[in-house]
Amino acid sequence: MNKTPTTKETQLLHAGRTSEAHFGAVNTPVYHASTMLYPSLAAFRGKAPQRFGYARGGTPTSQSLEEAICVLENAAEAVLLPSGVAAVNLCFMHVCQAGDHVLIVDTAYLPTHSFCEHVLKKFDIEIEYYAPRQSLEAVEAKIKPNTKLIFAESPGSLTFELQDIPALAKLAKKHDVFLAVDNTFSAGHLFKPLDHGADFSIQSGTKYISGHADCLFGLVATNEKHANQLRRTHKLFGQSIGPDDAFLALRGLRSLATRLHHHETSGNEIAHWINSLPFISKVLHLGLESHPDHELWKRDFSGTNGLFGFIMPSIDDEKLANMLDHMEILGMGFSFGGYESLLIPAEPKRMVSPWTEPGQLMRLHVGLESVEDIKHDLARGFERAGFTV
Ligand SMILES: *Cc1c(COP(=O)(O)O)cnc(C)c1O
């Protein structure tokens, strides 16, 4: 029998496990430690092998997670941080220096824009935004001699515009620029930016990887070329993940593929249903043929998840409150990727390509509840807003 797991689903169940080092325990236990003792002076002086020292540099728990993330993202190295925002910011601080120019997609997560505006600019780093559906030529025209990094997020937060990552990677290589991708939507399972030539893949593991709305963490994954330098930057910033969160993240990762598949199936069904309702003007779901980037998605992604948007053209705030204040299953809260369904009004904020679609944009995360129950809750909500379902 072939003992090496071959499918990515199976790999995710086995990656990073070190049972023999923990009395056979299937899961790597939580190591609460700051000090790890050295067995000898030689080990203390680095002259004998010693994997763990002062625990800011890692523990068996975080190491298991890092190894599993490397498998997930097809990466040579992965560093873990206490949040997705910390991961995005570490990548910027790692790559950029004063005088550099950064091109960033206008549909990136809002705190990513804010970090560029309020921190990077202070350090004399030039920030320029590009519209998500700008042609590749138009993006290329923005590249300057001091451009260091293109920062993409695919699909864009709230509005789901996909980026042609393979094409951006080629462009970046041609001009000797680095490409970083916020890969939170795909969770690393549906799309692997490093396979397509990106230098860095970043995730908020808070979302699908942890999967249970109970922990925050972030990751930056990279290839061989950047591995050592990124590890060093991470160490210098001292932004390590706590052992309990690393454990929860690992636990979530084991069921990632299974959960994503369920989110996708339910999400597809509900997206088609919402799309059929006469009072909905648009559904922003990558799996629908009506999505402008549907073909690109089919080319690059192995599936989708439970997250999408829809627009109600004729609804005022009073009706919206009637709808949202009395939902029984769908919660009103930020985030996605947990087991629970969430529904929020979304207000995209852009720097250079304002969102102009008329109507109220909503963002729905289809959780693991039964489709029937989610639909029922949504239907009663639409009725409270005055629509006939
Ligand atoms: C949530 C999110 C982040 C930030 O992650 P946190 O873990 O909340 O700090 C970054 N990028 C995207 C696309 C996200 O959805």
PDB file of N, CA, C and O in Angstrom, residues 58-96:
ATOM      1  N   GLY A  58       8.901  29.570  18.549  1.00  0.00           N
ATOM      2  CA  GLY A  58       8.071  28.427  18.197  1.00  0.00           C
ATOM      3  C   GLY A  58       8.016  27.376  19.289  1.00  0.00           C
ATOM      4  O   GLY A  58       8.882  27.306  20.161  1.00  0.00           O
ATOM      5  N   THR A  59       6.954  26.593  19.239  1.00  0.00           N
ATOM      6  CA  THR A  59       6.754  25.468  20.158  1.00  0.00           C
ATOM      7  C   THR A  59       6.343  24.272  19.301  1.00  0.00           C
ATOM      8  O   THR A  59       6.046  24.457  18.113  1.00  0.00           O
ATOM      9  N   PRO A  60       6.305  23.079  19.873  1.00  0.00           N
ATOM     10  CA  PRO A  60       5.843  21.950  19.056  1.00  0.00           C
ATOM     11  C   PRO A  60       4.461  22.201  18.456  1.00  0.00           C
ATOM     12  O   PRO A  60       4.173  21.752  17.338  1.00  0.00           O
ATOM     13  N   THR A  61       3.592  22.919  19.179  1.00  0.00           N
ATOM     14  CA  THR A  61       2.239  23.166  18.662  1.00  0.00           C
ATOM     15  C   THR A  61       2.298  24.063  17.426  1.00  0.00           C
ATOM     16  O   THR A  61       1.690  23.764  16.395  1.00  0.00           O
ATOM     17  N   SER A  62       3.043  25.167  17.535  1.00  0.00           N
ATOM     18  CA  SER A  62       3.092  26.074  16.382  1.00  0.00           C
ATOM     19  C   SER A  62       3.849  25.439  15.224  1.00  0.00           C
ATOM     20  O   SER A  62       3.516  25.651  14.057  1.00  0.00           O
ATOM     21  N   GLN A  63       4.840  24.610  15.551  1.00  0.00           N
ATOM     22  CA  GLN A  63       5.585  23.961  14.478  1.00  0.00           C
ATOM     23  C   GLN A  63       4.697  22.989  13.683  1.00  0.00           C
ATOM     24  O   GLN A  63       4.763  22.935  12.456  1.00  0.00           O
ATOM     25  N   SER A  64       3.851  22.255  14.382  1.00  0.00           N
ATOM     26  CA  SER A  64       2.921  21.354  13.683  1.00  0.00           C
ATOM     27  C   SER A  64       2.035  22.147  12.732  1.00  0.00           C
ATOM     28  O   SER A  64       1.792  21.738  11.594  1.00  0.00           O
ATOM     29  N   LEU A  65       1.538  23.288  13.226  1.00  0.00           N
ATOM     30  CA  LEU A  65       0.657  24.106  12.387  1.00  0.00           C
ATOM     31  C   LEU A  65       1.408  24.657  11.177  1.00  0.00           C
ATOM     32  O   LEU A  65       0.904  24.616  10.058  1.00  0.00           O
ATOM     33  N   GLU A  66       2.633  25.131  11.410  1.00  0.00           N
ATOM     34  CA  GLU A  66       3.429  25.658  10.284  1.00  0.00           C
ATOM     35  C   GLU A  66       3.637  24.590   9.208  1.00  0.00           C
ATOM     36  O   GLU A  66       3.509  24.869   8.018  1.00  0.00           O
ATOM     37  N   GLU A  67       3.949  23.383   9.644  1.00  0.00           N
ATOM     38  CA  GLU A  67       4.190  22.317   8.669  1.00  0.00           C
ATOM     39  C   GLU A  67       2.932  22.011   7.876  1.00  0.00           C
ATOM     40  O   GLU A  67       2.974  21.796   6.668  1.00  0.00           O
ATOM     41  N   ALA A  68       1.804  22.006   8.583  1.00  0.00           N
ATOM     42  CA  ALA A  68       0.539  21.722   7.897  1.00  0.00           C
ATOM     43  C   ALA A  68       0.188  22.848   6.925  1.00  0.00           C
ATOM     44  O   ALA A  68      -0.316  22.602   5.828  1.00  0.00           O
ATOM     45  N   ILE A  69       0.484  24.097   7.318  1.00  0.00           N
ATOM     46  CA  ILE A  69       0.203  25.237   6.436  1.00  0.00           C
ATOM     47  C   ILE A  69       1.076  25.161   5.178  1.00  0.00           C
ATOM     48  O   ILE A  69       0.629  25.480   4.081  1.00  0.00           O
ATOM     49  N   CYS A  70       2.328  24.726   5.344  1.00  0.00           N
ATOM     50  CA  CYS A  70       3.205  24.575   4.172  1.00  0.00           C
ATOM     51  C   CYS A  70       2.595  23.585   3.182  1.00  0.00           C
ATOM     52  O   CYS A  70       2.648  23.792   1.967  1.00  0.00           O
ATOM     53  N   VAL A  71       2.009  22.520   3.694  1.00  0.00           N
ATOM     54  CA  VAL A  71       1.350  21.554   2.813  1.00  0.00           C
ATOM     55  C   VAL A  71       0.121  22.201   2.160  1.00  0.00           C
ATOM     56  O   VAL A  71      -0.104  22.090   0.950  1.00  0.00           O
ATOM     57  N   LEU A  72      -0.653  22.910   2.958  1.00  0.00           N
ATOM     58  CA  LEU A  72      -1.875  23.545   2.453  1.00  0.00           C
ATOM     59  C   LEU A  72      -1.572  24.517   1.325  1.00  0.00           C
ATOM     60  O   LEU A  72      -2.271  24.559   0.314  1.00  0.00           O
ATOM     61  N   GLU A  73      -0.544  25.338   1.494  1.00  0.00           N
ATOM     62  CA  GLU A  73      -0.248  26.410   0.536  1.00  0.00           C
ATOM     63  C   GLU A  73       0.850  26.025  -0.464  1.00  0.00           C
ATOM     64  O   GLU A  73       1.272  26.859  -1.245  1.00  0.00           O
ATOM     65  N   ASN A  74       1.298  24.758  -0.435  1.00  0.00           N
ATOM     66  CA  ASN A  74       2.448  24.340  -1.267  1.00  0.00           C
ATOM     67  C   ASN A  74       3.622  25.281  -1.079  1.00  0.00           C
ATOM     68  O   ASN A  74       4.189  25.804  -2.049  1.00  0.00           O
ATOM     69  N   ALA A  75       3.964  25.533   0.166  1.00  0.00           N
ATOM     70  CA  ALA A  75       4.968  26.545   0.494  1.00  0.00           C
ATOM     71  C   ALA A  75       6.234  25.896   1.038  1.00  0.00           C
ATOM     72  O   ALA A  75       6.206  24.790   1.584  1.00  0.00           O
ATOM     73  N   ALA A  76       7.359  26.604   0.905  1.00  0.00           N
ATOM     74  CA  ALA A  76       8.608  26.154   1.509  1.00  0.00           C
ATOM     75  C   ALA A  76       8.673  26.583   2.968  1.00  0.00           C
ATOM     76  O   ALA A  76       9.321  25.942   3.792  1.00  0.00           O
ATOM     77  N   GLU A  77       7.995  27.690   3.281  1.00  0.00           N
ATOM     78  CA  GLU A  77       8.031  28.222   4.640  1.00  0.00           C
ATOM     79  C   GLU A  77       6.711  28.947   4.932  1.00  0.00           C
ATOM     80  O   GLU A  77       6.110  29.538   4.033  1.00  0.00           O
ATOM     81  N   ALA A  78       6.273  28.864   6.181  1.00  0.00           N
ATOM     82  CA  ALA A  78       5.088  29.609   6.594  1.00  0.00           C
ATOM     83  C   ALA A  78       5.341  30.165   7.979  1.00  0.00           C
ATOM     84  O   ALA A  78       5.906  29.477   8.831  1.00  0.00           O
ATOM     85  N   VAL A  79       4.981  31.432   8.196  1.00  0.00           N
ATOM     86  CA  VAL A  79       5.086  32.011   9.535  1.00  0.00           C
ATOM     87  C   VAL A  79       3.685  32.334  10.036  1.00  0.00           C
ATOM     88  O   VAL A  79       2.795  32.659   9.253  1.00  0.00           O
ATOM     89  N   LEU A  80       3.520  32.230  11.356  1.00  0.00           N
ATOM     90  CA  LEU A  80       2.203  32.373  11.972  1.00  0.00           C
ATOM     91  C   LEU A  80       2.154  33.643  12.801  1.00  0.00           C
ATOM     92  O   LEU A  80       3.114  33.972  13.503  1.00  0.00           O
ATOM     93  N   LEU A  81       1.028  34.317  12.747  1.00  0.00           N
ATOM     94  CA  LEU A  81       0.880  35.578  13.477  1.00  0.00           C
ATOM     95  C   LEU A  81      -0.438  35.596  14.224  1.00  0.00           C
ATOM     96  O   LEU A  81      -1.324  34.786  13.961  1.00  0.00           O
ATOM     97  N   PRO A  82      -0.564  36.540  15.182  1.00  0.00           N
ATOM     98  CA  PRO A  82      -1.773  36.532  16.022  1.00  0.00           C
ATOM     99  C   PRO A  82      -3.049  36.987  15.315  1.00  0.00           C
ATOM    100  O   PRO A  82      -4.129  36.873  15.897  1.00  0.00           O
ATOM    101  N   SER A  83      -2.967  37.509  14.091  1.00  0.00           N
ATOM    102  CA  SER A  83      -4.192  37.847  13.347  1.00  0.00           C
ATOM    103  C   SER A  83      -3.854  37.948  11.869  1.00  0.00           C
ATOM    104  O   SER A  83      -2.677  38.032  11.485  1.00  0.00           O
ATOM    105  N   GLY A  84      -4.891  37.985  11.046  1.00  0.00           N
ATOM    106  CA  GLY A  84      -4.694  38.166   9.614  1.00  0.00           C
ATOM    107  C   GLY A  84      -4.112  39.535   9.315  1.00  0.00           C
ATOM    108  O   GLY A  84      -3.259  39.681   8.430  1.00  0.00           O
ATOM    109  N   VAL A  85      -4.584  40.549  10.026  1.00  0.00           N
ATOM    110  CA  VAL A  85      -4.062  41.902   9.831  1.00  0.00           C
ATOM    111  C   VAL A  85      -2.558  41.922  10.113  1.00  0.00           C
ATOM    112  O   VAL A  85      -1.776  42.502   9.358  1.00  0.00           O
ATOM    113  N   ALA A  86      -2.131  41.273  11.185  1.00  0.00           N
ATOM    114  CA  ALA A  86      -0.697  41.209  11.516  1.00  0.00           C
ATOM    115  C   ALA A  86       0.084  40.524  10.392  1.00  0.00           C
ATOM    116  O   ALA A  86       1.214  40.901  10.096  1.00  0.00           O
ATOM    117  N   ALA A  87      -0.532  39.533   9.746  1.00  0.00           N
ATOM    118  CA  ALA A  87       0.148  38.814   8.659  1.00  0.00           C
ATOM    119  C   ALA A  87       0.315  39.718   7.438  1.00  0.00           C
ATOM    120  O   ALA A  87       1.397  39.777   6.840  1.00  0.00           O
ATOM    121  N   VAL A  88      -0.759  40.431   7.072  1.00  0.00           N
ATOM    122  CA  VAL A  88      -0.683  41.369   5.942  1.00  0.00           C
ATOM    123  C   VAL A  88       0.413  42.390   6.206  1.00  0.00           C
ATOM    124  O   VAL A  88       1.279  42.663   5.363  1.00  0.00           O
ATOM    125  N   ASN A  89       0.399  42.955   7.411  1.00  0.00           N
ATOM    126  CA  ASN A  89       1.332  44.027   7.741  1.00  0.00           C
ATOM    127  C   ASN A  89       2.790  43.531   7.782  1.00  0.00           C
ATOM    128  O   ASN A  89       3.700  44.229   7.350  1.00  0.00           O
ATOM    129  N   LEU A  90       2.982  42.313   8.298  1.00  0.00           N
ATOM    130  CA  LEU A  90       4.333  41.765   8.329  1.00  0.00           C
ATOM    131  C   LEU A  90       4.889  41.637   6.916  1.00  0.00           C
ATOM    132  O   LEU A  90       6.059  41.926   6.664  1.00  0.00           O
ATOM    133  N   CYS A  91       4.044  41.218   5.984  1.00  0.00           N
ATOM    134  CA  CYS A  91       4.494  41.048   4.603  1.00  0.00           C
ATOM    135  C   CYS A  91       4.951  42.393   4.032  1.00  0.00           C
ATOM    136  O   CYS A  91       6.018  42.483   3.420  1.00  0.00           O
ATOM    137  N   PHE A  92       4.156  43.439   4.255  1.00  0.00           N
ATOM    138  CA  PHE A  92       4.573  44.780   3.799  1.00  0.00           C
ATOM    139  C   PHE A  92       5.903  45.182   4.426  1.00  0.00           C
ATOM    140  O   PHE A  92       6.814  45.653   3.753  1.00  0.00           O
ATOM    141  N   MET A  93       6.021  45.018   5.734  1.00  0.00           N
ATOM    142  CA  MET A  93       7.222  45.474   6.435  1.00  0.00           C
ATOM    143  C   MET A  93       8.444  44.652   6.013  1.00  0.00           C
ATOM    144  O   MET A  93       9.566  45.137   6.007  1.00  0.00           O
ATOM    145  N   HIS A  94       8.192  43.390   5.660  1.00  0.00           N
ATOM    146  CA  HIS A  94       9.286  42.532   5.205  1.00  0.00           C
ATOM    147  C   HIS A  94       9.818  42.982   3.848  1.00  0.00           C
ATOM    148  O   HIS A  94      11.022  43.051   3.630  1.00  0.00           O
ATOM    149  N   VAL A  95       8.881  43.302   2.934  1.00  0.00           N
ATOM    150  CA  VAL A  95       9.289  43.558   1.550  1.00  0.00           C
ATOM    151  C   VAL A  95       9.751  44.998   1.324  1.00  0.00           C
ATOM    152  O   VAL A  95      10.682  45.236   0.563  1.00  0.00           O
ATOM    153  N   CYS A  96       9.094  45.958   1.995  1.00  0.00           N
ATOM    154  CA  CYS A  96       9.243  47.361   1.585  1.00  0.00           C
ATOM    155  C   CYS A  96      10.248  48.133   2.429  1.00  0.00           C
ATOM    156  O   CYS A  96      10.420  47.875   3.613  1.00  0.00           O
TER     157      CYS A  96
END
